[in-house]
């Protein structure tokens, strides 16, 4: 039989906001993480152990991605389309490998929630994330740092002799390479997805994976479970009966339901409309967990739906599949080992409840068929990619060079090394971290133990001491980090990055006055040093100015805070985040009515984080009236 599956390039044109520049300040503060359990006493021992196993405490070595706004214009987004005579999957390799659309051609049904816009919002661990489609969450509890980052992509021979689309990258939070292989057998109603995560290191590594599937909100969610672990936003896990469709529709606030699947049951979850049509996801047994996330019917949940899509469009919920029972857990991956599994996505029609839906699934895609597809795929996981279709970062190539790794199937070629990796390549090869040729904001710091060791033995220039301090901070050695930054101050032509790091330390130990002094001095130095109005300097000024104003207001120095505000770029002051900061500054100055006027004129804080309540709290300081709907993002 002739193979008719094809992979082709396409450009997806959407109203889209620009991602903008990354925040150049190293994220030294602990994560303000909503997804935490305060009481584990009543949890199963293995669940409690995995919840406590190596939770993520830092975003390093990455940076925050908060340079986007909410101005959307038609923009072209590179896509790869894999298609047979039954299904068409549209993949966005430059945006985390997201499957933006999965169309069942015979019925002309879109099986996913397809977001009509591209609008970043602060839901990923490192900021920028967008809703819709199927995303691949790796790293730690939350949305992956790769949500809006490019992955490597290539054609690879598929198990049936056709073509397979391979996506791969180096996940930097845990230093793990992974791959996602997508293929459509000829005549198949199911998209097969083979996933592999490898630990090439000599130590165990905590591992996390959840495939996150957005589906239209008005769907009946079915899974083979009678109970679920419910997590609201009170940092508590409790067991409840699996809620009915009617109960879910009446929930006032956002909630997670982690289905408690019996060990012997097949792994699957489905989202079906009122006629019983929709999507089913199933997998081999390694992908143990299944989850439903809903926004809730309250005003905060409705506002978030509008925020992430656009007013007037159909809302969405998320069904998910992961390595553990809940997303609050991390799984141990042994040294020099790997974990892999196969997922399948396709249409399902079942007008009844879970038992009949599972029978229908078994009829169209037997459980043994999924196991057989996995067995057929596994030998192809090491197959060398053919035509390169997209290029990811150079960090994997740097790690492969450092450790002389052999990773068949996922080549991290030297050609992908770029400007960000150049100084670290020099450190690796010559033992020296070169000083920058021109004054610019500092780049990213590598913080893994092997890189920290190299920094400690390198000649002690100001750039080396700065990066060594960040790596020591990440390792929990704050005293040594402070000493490294203080040594660099004596040598560095550019002191604002060092003063900012020291100011964060002062805040962490409760010395708010000294932190404010250092922030003010750092911002003065940055304003003297900045060379132009280019993207890098504008991002640095905005990021440092924002932190400096907050630190100065915390100790009542409104005049100094106003001085920082006045030296921000006019375009920065016009951004929604900074209009909000201005309102807070006006309140601190006793100009309550002017602060209220900022609210009445309207602003949108583009990087408002999930669960954030700061806008509502500030409103309470300027008005006794109820919080206007446009500012209501409450999730509890």
Coordinates of C-alpha atoms in Angstrom, one line a residue:
X1 CA 0.0 0.0 0.0
X2 CA 1.3 3.4 -0.9
X3 CA 2.3 5.7 2.0
X4 CA 0.3 8.9 1.7
X5 CA 1.3 10.6 5.0
X6 CA 3.0 14.0 4.3
X7 CA 4.9 16.6 6.2
X8 CA 5.0 20.1 4.8
X9 CA 5.9 23.6 5.8
X10 CA 3.1 26.2 6.2
X11 CA 2.7 29.7 7.6
X12 CA -0.1 30.2 10.1
X13 CA -1.3 33.8 10.1
X14 CA -3.0 35.0 13.4
X15 CA -3.6 38.2 15.3
X16 CA -0.5 37.9 17.4
X17 CA 1.4 39.9 20.1
X18 CA 5.2 40.1 19.8
X19 CA 7.2 38.1 22.4
X20 CA 9.6 41.0 23.0
X21 CA 12.9 40.7 24.7
X22 CA 13.7 38.6 27.7
X23 CA 14.3 40.1 31.1
X24 CA 18.1 40.4 31.4
X25 CA 18.2 40.2 35.3
X26 CA 18.9 36.8 36.7
X27 CA 15.9 35.4 38.5
X28 CA 17.4 35.0 42.0
X29 CA 14.2 35.0 44.0
X30 CA 12.4 31.8 44.9
X31 CA 9.4 30.9 42.8
X32 CA 6.1 32.4 43.9
X33 CA 4.5 29.1 43.2
X34 CA 0.8 28.5 43.6
X35 CA 1.0 24.8 43.0
X36 CA 2.2 23.7 46.4
X37 CA 0.8 21.4 49.1
X38 CA 1.1 22.7 52.7
X39 CA -0.2 19.5 54.4
X40 CA 0.9 16.1 53.2
X41 CA 0.0 14.0 56.3
X42 CA -3.1 12.4 54.8
X43 CA -1.6 11.7 51.4
X44 CA -0.4 8.2 50.2
X45 CA 3.2 7.8 51.2
X46 CA 4.5 7.5 47.6
X47 CA 2.6 10.6 46.6
X48 CA 3.8 12.6 49.6
X49 CA 7.4 11.5 48.9
X50 CA 7.2 12.5 45.2
X51 CA 5.6 15.9 46.1
X52 CA 8.6 16.5 48.4
X53 CA 11.2 15.3 45.9
X54 CA 13.3 18.1 44.5
X55 CA 10.7 20.7 43.8
X56 CA 12.0 23.5 41.6
X57 CA 13.3 26.5 43.6
X58 CA 14.8 28.6 40.9
X59 CA 14.3 29.4 37.2
X60 CA 18.1 29.6 36.7
X61 CA 19.8 29.1 34.3
X62 CA 17.1 30.7 32.3
X63 CA 15.7 34.3 32.4
X64 CA 12.2 35.6 32.7
X65 CA 10.3 36.2 29.5
X66 CA 8.2 39.3 30.2
X67 CA 8.8 41.6 27.3
X68 CA 5.5 41.0 25.5
X69 CA 2.5 43.2 25.5
X70 CA -1.2 42.9 24.3
X71 CA -1.1 44.7 21.0
X72 CA -2.0 42.0 18.4
X73 CA -1.5 42.4 14.7
X74 CA -1.6 39.8 11.9
X75 CA 1.7 37.9 11.9
X76 CA 2.9 34.8 10.2
X77 CA 3.9 31.9 12.5
X78 CA 6.0 29.1 11.0
X79 CA 4.1 25.7 11.1
X80 CA 4.7 22.1 10.1
X81 CA 1.7 20.1 9.0
X82 CA 1.7 16.3 9.2
X83 CA -1.3 14.8 7.4
X84 CA -2.8 11.6 6.1
X85 CA -6.2 11.0 4.5
X86 CA -7.9 11.1 7.9
X87 CA -6.2 13.7 10.2
X88 CA -4.2 16.9 9.8
X89 CA -2.0 18.1 12.7
X90 CA -0.5 21.6 12.7
X91 CA 2.6 21.9 14.7
X92 CA 4.4 25.1 15.8
X93 CA 8.1 24.2 16.1
X94 CA 9.1 27.8 17.1
X95 CA 6.6 27.8 20.0
X96 CA 7.5 24.7 22.0
X97 CA 6.3 22.2 19.4
X98 CA 2.7 23.0 20.2
X99 CA 0.1 21.2 18.2
X100 CA -2.2 24.1 17.4
X101 CA -4.8 22.1 15.5
X102 CA -5.9 18.5 15.1
X103 CA -8.5 18.2 12.3
X104 CA -10.5 15.1 11.7
X105 CA -11.0 15.4 7.9
X106 CA -13.9 13.0 7.3
X107 CA -16.1 14.8 9.8
X108 CA -14.5 18.2 9.4
X109 CA -14.2 18.4 13.2
X110 CA -11.5 20.3 15.0
X111 CA -10.7 18.0 17.9
X112 CA -8.8 20.6 20.0
X113 CA -9.5 24.1 21.3
X114 CA -7.8 26.1 18.6
X115 CA -6.9 29.6 19.9
X116 CA -7.8 32.3 17.3
X117 CA -5.0 34.5 18.6
X118 CA -1.4 34.2 19.8
X119 CA -1.3 36.1 23.1
X120 CA 1.5 35.4 25.6
X121 CA 0.6 35.6 29.3
X122 CA 2.6 34.9 32.4
X123 CA 1.6 31.2 33.0
X124 CA 4.9 29.4 32.1
X125 CA 7.4 28.9 34.8
X126 CA 9.5 31.6 33.1
X127 CA 6.7 33.8 32.0
X128 CA 5.5 33.8 28.4
X129 CA 2.9 31.0 27.6
X130 CA -0.2 30.8 25.4
X131 CA -3.3 28.8 25.5
X132 CA -4.8 26.3 23.1
X133 CA -3.8 23.0 21.4
X134 CA -1.5 20.4 22.8
X135 CA 1.7 21.4 24.7
X136 CA 4.5 19.3 26.0
X137 CA 5.3 20.2 29.6
X138 CA 8.7 19.0 30.8
X139 CA 10.9 20.3 33.7
X140 CA 8.9 20.9 36.9
X141 CA 5.5 21.6 38.2
X142 CA 3.9 24.2 35.9
X143 CA 4.0 25.1 32.2
X144 CA 7.4 24.5 30.6
X145 CA 9.9 27.2 30.1
X146 CA 10.0 26.1 26.4
X147 CA 6.3 27.1 25.9
X148 CA 7.4 30.0 23.6
X149 CA 10.8 28.7 22.6
X150 CA 12.0 27.0 19.4
X151 CA 12.6 23.3 19.2
X152 CA 14.7 21.3 16.8
X153 CA 12.6 19.6 14.2
X154 CA 13.3 17.1 11.4
X155 CA 11.9 14.4 9.2
X156 CA 12.6 10.8 10.4
X157 CA 11.5 7.5 8.9
X158 CA 8.4 6.2 10.6
X159 CA 7.8 2.7 11.8
X160 CA 5.4 2.0 8.9
X161 CA 8.0 3.2 6.3
X162 CA 6.5 6.7 5.9
X163 CA 7.6 9.9 7.5
X164 CA 7.7 11.0 11.1
X165 CA 8.1 14.5 12.5
X166 CA 10.7 14.6 15.3
X167 CA 10.9 17.5 17.8
X168 CA 13.7 17.6 20.4
X169 CA 15.5 20.0 22.7
X170 CA 17.6 20.2 25.9
X171 CA 15.5 21.1 28.9
X172 CA 17.7 23.4 31.0
X173 CA 16.0 23.4 34.4
X174 CA 16.8 19.7 34.9
X175 CA 19.5 19.4 32.1
X176 CA 17.6 16.6 30.3
X177 CA 17.4 16.0 26.5
X178 CA 14.0 14.9 25.3
X179 CA 12.2 14.1 22.0
X180 CA 8.6 14.0 20.7
X181 CA 8.0 11.9 17.6
X182 CA 4.7 12.4 15.7
X183 CA 3.4 10.2 12.9
X184 CA 0.2 9.2 11.2
X185 CA 0.0 5.7 9.8
X186 CA -1.8 5.5 6.5
X187 CA -5.5 5.5 7.0
X188 CA -5.3 6.0 10.7
X189 CA -7.7 8.1 12.7
X190 CA -5.1 8.5 15.4
X191 CA -2.0 10.6 15.7
X192 CA 0.7 8.6 17.4
X193 CA 3.2 10.5 19.7
X194 CA 6.3 8.7 20.9
X195 CA 8.1 10.6 23.8
X196 CA 11.5 9.9 25.3
X197 CA 13.3 11.7 28.2
X198 CA 16.9 10.7 28.8
X199 CA 19.2 11.2 31.8
X200 CA 22.7 11.1 30.5
X201 CA 24.2 12.1 33.9
X202 CA 25.8 10.0 36.6
X203 CA 23.3 11.2 39.2
X204 CA 19.5 10.7 39.4
X205 CA 17.4 13.6 38.2
X206 CA 13.8 14.6 39.1
X207 CA 11.6 14.3 36.0
X208 CA 8.3 15.8 35.1
X209 CA 6.0 15.5 32.1
X210 CA 2.4 16.4 31.4
X211 CA 0.8 16.6 28.0
X212 CA -1.6 19.4 28.2
X213 CA -4.6 19.3 25.8
X214 CA -7.0 22.3 25.4
X215 CA -10.5 21.3 24.4
X216 CA -13.7 23.4 24.1
X217 CA -15.1 24.2 27.5
X218 CA -18.6 22.7 27.0
X219 CA -17.4 19.1 27.0
X220 CA -18.2 16.1 29.0
X221 CA -14.9 14.8 30.4
X222 CA -14.6 11.0 30.9
X223 CA -11.9 9.0 32.4
X224 CA -11.7 5.5 34.0
X225 CA -11.9 6.7 37.6
X226 CA -14.5 7.1 40.4
X227 CA -12.4 9.4 42.6
X228 CA -10.1 12.3 42.0
X229 CA -7.6 14.3 43.9
X230 CA -8.9 17.9 43.9
X231 CA -6.5 20.8 44.1
X232 CA -8.0 24.3 44.3
X233 CA -5.7 27.3 45.0
X234 CA -5.7 26.8 48.8
X235 CA -2.6 24.6 48.6
X236 CA -4.5 21.5 49.7
X237 CA -5.1 18.1 48.0
X238 CA -8.2 16.1 48.9
X239 CA -10.0 13.2 47.5
X240 CA -13.5 13.7 46.0
X241 CA -15.9 11.7 43.8
X242 CA -15.3 12.5 40.2
X243 CA -17.5 15.5 39.5
X244 CA -20.3 15.3 37.0
X245 CA -20.6 17.6 34.0
X246 CA -23.3 19.7 35.9
X247 CA -21.1 20.0 39.0
X248 CA -18.1 21.2 36.9
X249 CA -20.3 23.8 35.2
X250 CA -21.3 25.3 38.5
X251 CA -17.8 25.5 40.0
X252 CA -17.2 29.1 41.1
X253 CA -13.4 29.1 40.9
X254 CA -10.6 27.4 39.0
X255 CA -9.7 23.8 40.1
X256 CA -7.6 20.8 39.1
X257 CA -9.0 17.3 39.3
X258 CA -6.4 14.5 39.1
X259 CA -8.2 11.3 38.3
X260 CA -7.3 8.4 40.6
X261 CA -7.0 5.7 37.9
X262 CA -6.7 2.1 39.2
X263 CA -3.4 0.5 38.4
X264 CA -4.9 -2.2 36.2
X265 CA -7.1 0.2 34.1
X266 CA -6.3 1.4 30.7
X267 CA -4.9 5.0 30.6
X268 CA -7.2 7.3 28.7
X269 CA -9.3 10.6 28.9
X270 CA -11.9 11.9 26.6
X271 CA -13.7 15.2 26.0
X272 CA -17.1 14.8 24.2
X273 CA -19.7 17.3 23.2
X274 CA -23.5 17.0 23.8
X275 CA -23.8 14.6 20.9
X276 CA -21.0 12.4 22.1
X277 CA -18.4 13.5 19.6
X278 CA -14.9 14.7 20.5
X279 CA -11.3 13.8 21.3
X280 CA -9.8 10.9 23.2
X281 CA -6.2 10.6 24.4
X282 CA -4.8 7.3 25.4
X283 CA -1.3 6.0 26.1
X284 CA 0.9 3.1 27.2
X285 CA 0.8 2.6 31.0
X286 CA 4.0 4.6 31.8
X287 CA 2.0 7.8 31.4
X288 CA 0.1 7.2 34.6
X289 CA -1.9 10.4 35.5
X290 CA -4.9 12.1 34.0
X291 CA -6.3 15.5 34.9
X292 CA -9.0 18.0 34.2
X293 CA -8.5 21.8 34.7
X294 CA -11.4 24.2 34.6
X295 CA -11.5 27.9 35.0
X296 CA -14.8 28.0 36.9
X297 CA -17.9 30.0 36.3
X298 CA -16.9 33.0 38.5
X299 CA -16.0 36.4 37.1
X300 CA -12.2 35.8 37.7
X301 CA -12.3 32.6 35.6
X302 CA -14.3 34.2 32.8
X303 CA -11.9 37.2 32.8
X304 CA -8.9 34.8 32.4
X305 CA -10.6 33.1 29.5
X306 CA -11.0 36.4 27.7
X307 CA -7.5 37.4 28.6
X308 CA -5.9 34.3 27.1
X309 CA -8.0 34.3 24.0
X310 CA -10.3 37.1 23.1
X311 CA -13.8 38.3 24.2
X312 CA -16.7 36.6 22.4
X313 CA -14.9 33.3 21.6
X314 CA -15.7 29.9 23.0
X315 CA -13.9 29.1 26.3
X316 CA -11.8 26.1 26.9
X317 CA -10.8 23.6 29.6
X318 CA -7.7 21.3 29.7
X319 CA -7.4 17.6 29.9
X320 CA -3.9 16.3 30.6
X321 CA -1.8 13.2 30.9
X322 CA 1.4 12.9 33.0
X323 CA 4.0 10.6 34.5
X324 CA 2.7 10.9 38.1
X325 CA -0.8 10.9 39.6
X326 CA -0.6 14.7 40.2
X327 CA 1.3 17.6 38.8
X328 CA 2.7 18.4 42.2
X329 CA 5.0 15.4 42.0
X330 CA 8.4 14.7 40.4
X331 CA 9.6 11.3 39.5
X332 CA 13.1 10.0 39.9
X333 CA 15.0 9.2 36.7
X334 CA 18.0 7.0 37.4
X335 CA 21.5 7.8 36.2
X336 CA 22.2 7.0 32.5
X337 CA 18.6 5.8 32.0
X338 CA 15.6 6.9 30.1
X339 CA 11.8 6.9 30.3
X340 CA 9.6 6.6 27.2
X341 CA 6.0 6.0 26.2
X342 CA 3.5 6.3 23.4
X343 CA 0.4 8.5 23.2
X344 CA -2.5 8.5 20.7
X345 CA -4.9 11.3 19.9
X346 CA -8.0 10.9 17.8
X347 CA -11.8 11.2 17.5
X348 CA -14.2 9.2 19.6
X349 CA -18.0 9.0 19.6
X350 CA -19.8 7.7 22.7
X351 CA -23.1 9.1 23.9
X352 CA -22.9 7.2 27.2
X353 CA -20.6 7.3 30.3
X354 CA -17.0 6.1 30.9
X355 CA -17.7 2.4 30.6
X356 CA -19.2 2.6 27.2
X357 CA -16.7 5.1 26.1
X358 CA -13.9 2.7 27.0
X359 CA -15.6 0.0 25.0
X360 CA -15.8 2.3 22.0
X361 CA -12.2 3.2 22.4
X362 CA -11.2 -0.5 22.5
X363 CA -13.2 -1.1 19.3
X364 CA -11.4 1.7 17.3
X365 CA -8.0 1.5 19.0
X366 CA -7.4 -1.6 21.1
X367 CA -5.1 -1.3 24.1
X368 CA -2.9 -4.0 22.6
X369 CA -2.7 -1.9 19.5
X370 CA -1.2 1.0 21.4
X371 CA 1.3 -1.3 23.0
X372 CA 2.2 -2.7 19.6
X373 CA 2.6 0.8 18.2
X374 CA 5.0 1.7 21.0
X375 CA 7.0 -1.5 20.4
X376 CA 7.2 -0.6 16.7
X377 CA 8.3 3.0 17.4
X378 CA 10.9 2.3 20.0
X379 CA 13.6 1.0 17.6
X380 CA 13.1 4.1 15.5
X381 CA 13.7 6.5 18.4
X382 CA 17.5 6.3 17.8
X383 CA 17.1 6.8 14.0
X384 CA 19.2 9.8 12.8
X385 CA 17.0 12.7 11.6
X386 CA 16.9 13.5 7.9
X387 CA 15.9 16.9 6.6
X388 CA 16.1 19.6 9.3
X389 CA 12.9 21.5 9.4
X390 CA 13.5 23.9 12.3
X391 CA 16.3 24.7 14.7
X392 CA 16.2 25.1 18.5
X393 CA 18.8 26.5 20.9
X394 CA 22.5 25.9 21.1
X395 CA 22.5 24.8 24.8
X396 CA 22.2 21.1 24.0
X397 CA 25.2 21.3 21.7
X398 CA 27.2 23.0 24.4
X399 CA 26.3 20.2 26.9
X400 CA 27.1 17.5 24.4
X401 CA 30.6 19.0 23.8
X402 CA 31.2 19.4 27.6
X403 CA 30.4 15.8 28.5
X404 CA 31.1 14.1 25.1
X405 CA 27.6 12.7 25.1
X406 CA 26.3 10.2 22.6
X407 CA 22.6 10.9 22.1
X408 CA 21.5 8.9 19.0
X409 CA 18.3 10.2 17.4
X410 CA 18.7 13.7 18.9
X411 CA 21.8 15.4 17.4
X412 CA 22.8 18.7 19.0
X413 CA 25.0 19.9 16.3
X414 CA 27.9 22.4 16.7
X415 CA 26.2 24.6 14.0
X416 CA 23.5 25.5 16.5
X417 CA 25.9 27.2 18.9
X418 CA 25.3 30.9 18.9
X419 CA 26.2 34.2 20.6
X420 CA 24.7 33.1 24.0
X421 CA 27.0 30.1 24.1
X422 CA 30.2 31.8 23.0
X423 CA 31.6 32.8 26.4
X424 CA 30.8 29.4 27.9
X425 CA 32.4 27.6 25.0
X426 CA 35.5 29.7 25.7
X427 CA 35.4 28.7 29.3
X428 CA 35.1 25.1 28.4
X429 CA 37.9 25.1 25.9
X430 CA 40.4 27.6 27.4
X431 CA 39.3 27.8 31.1
X432 CA 38.7 31.5 30.8
X433 CA 35.4 33.4 30.7
X434 CA 36.2 36.3 28.4
X435 CA 35.3 39.8 29.4
X436 CA 32.7 41.4 27.0
X437 CA 34.1 43.5 24.2
X438 CA 31.5 46.2 24.7
X439 CA 29.3 47.3 27.6
X440 CA 26.0 45.4 27.5
X441 CA 23.6 43.8 30.0
X442 CA 24.9 40.5 31.3
X443 CA 23.9 37.3 29.5
X444 CA 22.7 34.0 31.0
X445 CA 24.5 32.2 33.7
X446 CA 25.1 28.4 33.7
X447 CA 24.6 27.1 37.2
X448 CA 25.0 23.3 37.1
X449 CA 27.8 22.0 39.4
X450 CA 30.2 21.3 36.5
X451 CA 29.9 24.9 35.2
X452 CA 30.2 26.3 38.7
X453 CA 33.4 24.3 39.2
X454 CA 34.8 25.7 36.0
X455 CA 34.0 29.3 37.1
X456 CA 35.6 28.7 40.5
X457 CA 38.9 27.7 38.8
X458 CA 38.8 30.4 36.1
X459 CA 40.8 33.6 36.4
X460 CA 38.8 36.0 38.6
X461 CA 37.7 38.7 36.3
X462 CA 34.6 40.8 37.0
X463 CA 32.5 38.8 34.6
X464 CA 33.6 35.5 36.0
X465 CA 32.9 36.7 39.6
X466 CA 29.4 37.9 38.6
X467 CA 28.5 34.6 37.0
X468 CA 30.1 32.6 39.8
X469 CA 28.0 34.5 42.3
X470 CA 24.8 33.6 40.5
X471 CA 25.8 30.0 40.3
X472 CA 26.7 29.9 44.0
X473 CA 23.4 31.6 44.8
X474 CA 21.6 28.9 42.9
X475 CA 23.5 26.2 44.8
X476 CA 22.3 27.8 48.1
X477 CA 25.7 29.2 49.1
X478 CA 24.6 32.8 49.6
X479 CA 27.5 33.9 51.7
X480 CA 30.0 32.9 48.9
X481 CA 27.7 34.5 46.3
X482 CA 27.9 37.8 48.1
X483 CA 31.6 37.6 48.4
X484 CA 32.0 36.9 44.7
X485 CA 29.8 39.9 43.8
X486 CA 31.6 42.2 46.3
X487 CA 35.0 41.1 44.8
X488 CA 33.6 41.9 41.3
X489 CA 32.5 45.4 42.4
X490 CA 36.2 46.4 42.9
X491 CA 37.0 45.5 39.3
X492 CA 33.9 45.9 37.2
X493 CA 33.4 48.8 34.8
X494 CA 29.7 48.1 35.0
X495 CA 28.4 47.8 38.6
X496 CA 24.6 47.9 38.3
X497 CA 24.2 44.1 37.7
X498 CA 26.3 43.4 40.8
X499 CA 24.5 46.0 43.0
X500 CA 21.1 44.5 41.9
X501 CA 22.2 41.0 43.0
X502 CA 23.4 42.4 46.3
X503 CA 20.1 44.2 46.7
X504 CA 18.2 41.0 46.2
X505 CA 20.3 39.4 48.9
X506 CA 19.5 42.3 51.3
X507 CA 15.8 41.8 50.7
X508 CA 16.1 38.1 51.3
X509 CA 17.7 38.7 54.7
X510 CA 15.3 41.5 55.7
X511 CA 17.6 44.5 55.2
X512 CA 15.1 46.6 53.2
X513 CA 16.9 49.9 53.8
X514 CA 20.2 48.7 52.4
X515 CA 18.4 47.0 49.5
X516 CA 16.7 50.3 48.6
X517 CA 20.1 52.1 48.7
X518 CA 21.6 49.5 46.4
X519 CA 18.7 49.6 44.0
X520 CA 18.9 53.4 43.8
X521 CA 22.6 53.2 43.2
X522 CA 22.2 50.4 40.6
X523 CA 19.6 52.4 38.6
X524 CA 21.8 55.5 38.7
X525 CA 24.7 53.5 37.3
X526 CA 22.5 51.9 34.6
X527 CA 21.2 55.3 33.4
X528 CA 24.8 56.5 33.1
X529 CA 25.9 53.4 31.3
X530 CA 23.1 52.6 28.9
X531 CA 24.3 53.4 25.4
X532 CA 21.1 53.6 23.3
X533 CA 17.4 53.0 23.2
X534 CA 17.8 49.5 21.7
X535 CA 15.9 46.5 22.9
X536 CA 18.5 45.2 25.3
X537 CA 19.0 48.4 27.2
X538 CA 15.3 49.2 27.2
X539 CA 14.5 45.8 28.7
X540 CA 17.3 46.2 31.3
X541 CA 16.0 49.7 32.3
X542 CA 12.4 48.5 32.6
X543 CA 13.3 45.4 34.6
X544 CA 15.7 47.2 37.0
X545 CA 13.4 50.3 37.3
X546 CA 10.5 48.1 38.2
X547 CA 12.4 46.4 41.0
X548 CA 13.9 49.6 42.2
X549 CA 10.6 51.4 42.5
X550 CA 9.1 48.5 44.5
X551 CA 12.1 48.4 46.9
X552 CA 12.0 52.2 47.4
X553 CA 8.3 52.3 48.1
X554 CA 8.7 49.4 50.6
X555 CA 10.7 51.7 52.8
X556 CA 8.7 54.9 52.2
X557 CA 11.1 56.6 49.8
X558 CA 8.5 57.9 47.4
X559 CA 10.7 60.8 46.1
X560 CA 13.5 58.4 45.1
X561 CA 10.9 56.1 43.5
X562 CA 9.5 59.0 41.5
X563 CA 13.0 59.8 40.4
X564 CA 13.4 56.3 39.0
X565 CA 10.0 56.5 37.3
X566 CA 10.9 59.8 35.6
X567 CA 14.0 58.2 34.0
X568 CA 12.2 55.2 32.5
X569 CA 11.7 55.3 28.7
X570 CA 8.4 57.0 27.7
X571 CA 7.4 53.8 25.9
X572 CA 8.1 51.8 29.0
X573 CA 6.0 54.2 31.2
X574 CA 3.1 53.7 28.7
X575 CA 3.1 49.9 29.1
X576 CA 0.2 48.4 31.2
X577 CA 2.5 47.0 33.8
X578 CA 4.0 50.4 34.4
X579 CA 0.7 52.2 34.4
X580 CA -0.2 49.9 37.3
X581 CA 3.1 50.7 39.0
X582 CA 2.3 54.4 38.5
X583 CA -1.0 54.0 40.2
X584 CA 0.8 52.4 43.2
X585 CA 3.3 55.2 43.3
X586 CA 0.5 57.8 43.3
X587 CA -1.2 56.0 46.2
X588 CA 2.1 56.1 48.1
X589 CA 2.4 59.8 47.4
X590 CA -1.1 60.3 48.8
X591 CA -2.6 61.1 45.4
X592 CA -5.5 58.7 45.7
X593 CA -7.8 60.4 43.2
X594 CA -5.1 60.5 40.5
X595 CA -4.4 56.8 41.2
X596 CA -8.1 56.0 40.7
X597 CA -8.0 58.0 37.4
X598 CA -5.3 55.6 36.2
X599 CA -7.7 52.7 36.8
X600 CA -10.5 54.6 35.1
X601 CA -8.4 55.4 32.0
X602 CA -7.7 51.7 31.8
X603 CA -4.6 49.5 31.7
X604 CA -3.7 45.9 31.0
X605 CA -0.8 44.3 33.0
X606 CA 0.4 42.0 30.2
X607 CA 2.5 39.8 32.5
X608 CA -0.1 39.4 35.3
X609 CA 0.7 36.0 36.8
X610 CA -1.7 33.2 37.4
X611 CA -3.4 33.7 40.7
X612 CA -2.2 37.3 41.1
X613 CA -4.3 39.5 43.3
X614 CA -2.2 42.6 43.3
X615 CA -4.5 44.6 41.0
X616 CA -7.5 43.9 43.3
X617 CA -5.5 44.8 46.4
X618 CA -4.5 48.2 44.9
X619 CA -8.0 48.9 43.9
X620 CA -9.1 48.5 47.5
X621 CA -6.7 51.3 48.4
X622 CA -8.2 53.7 45.8
X623 CA -11.9 52.9 46.0
X624 CA -14.6 51.4 48.2
X625 CA -16.6 50.2 45.2
X626 CA -16.5 46.6 43.9
X627 CA -13.6 45.6 41.8
X628 CA -14.4 46.3 38.1
X629 CA -14.8 43.2 36.0
X630 CA -11.9 44.1 33.7
X631 CA -9.5 43.9 36.7
X632 CA -11.0 40.8 38.3
X633 CA -8.6 37.9 38.0
X634 CA -9.4 36.2 41.3
X635 CA -9.0 32.4 41.2
X636 CA -10.2 31.6 44.7

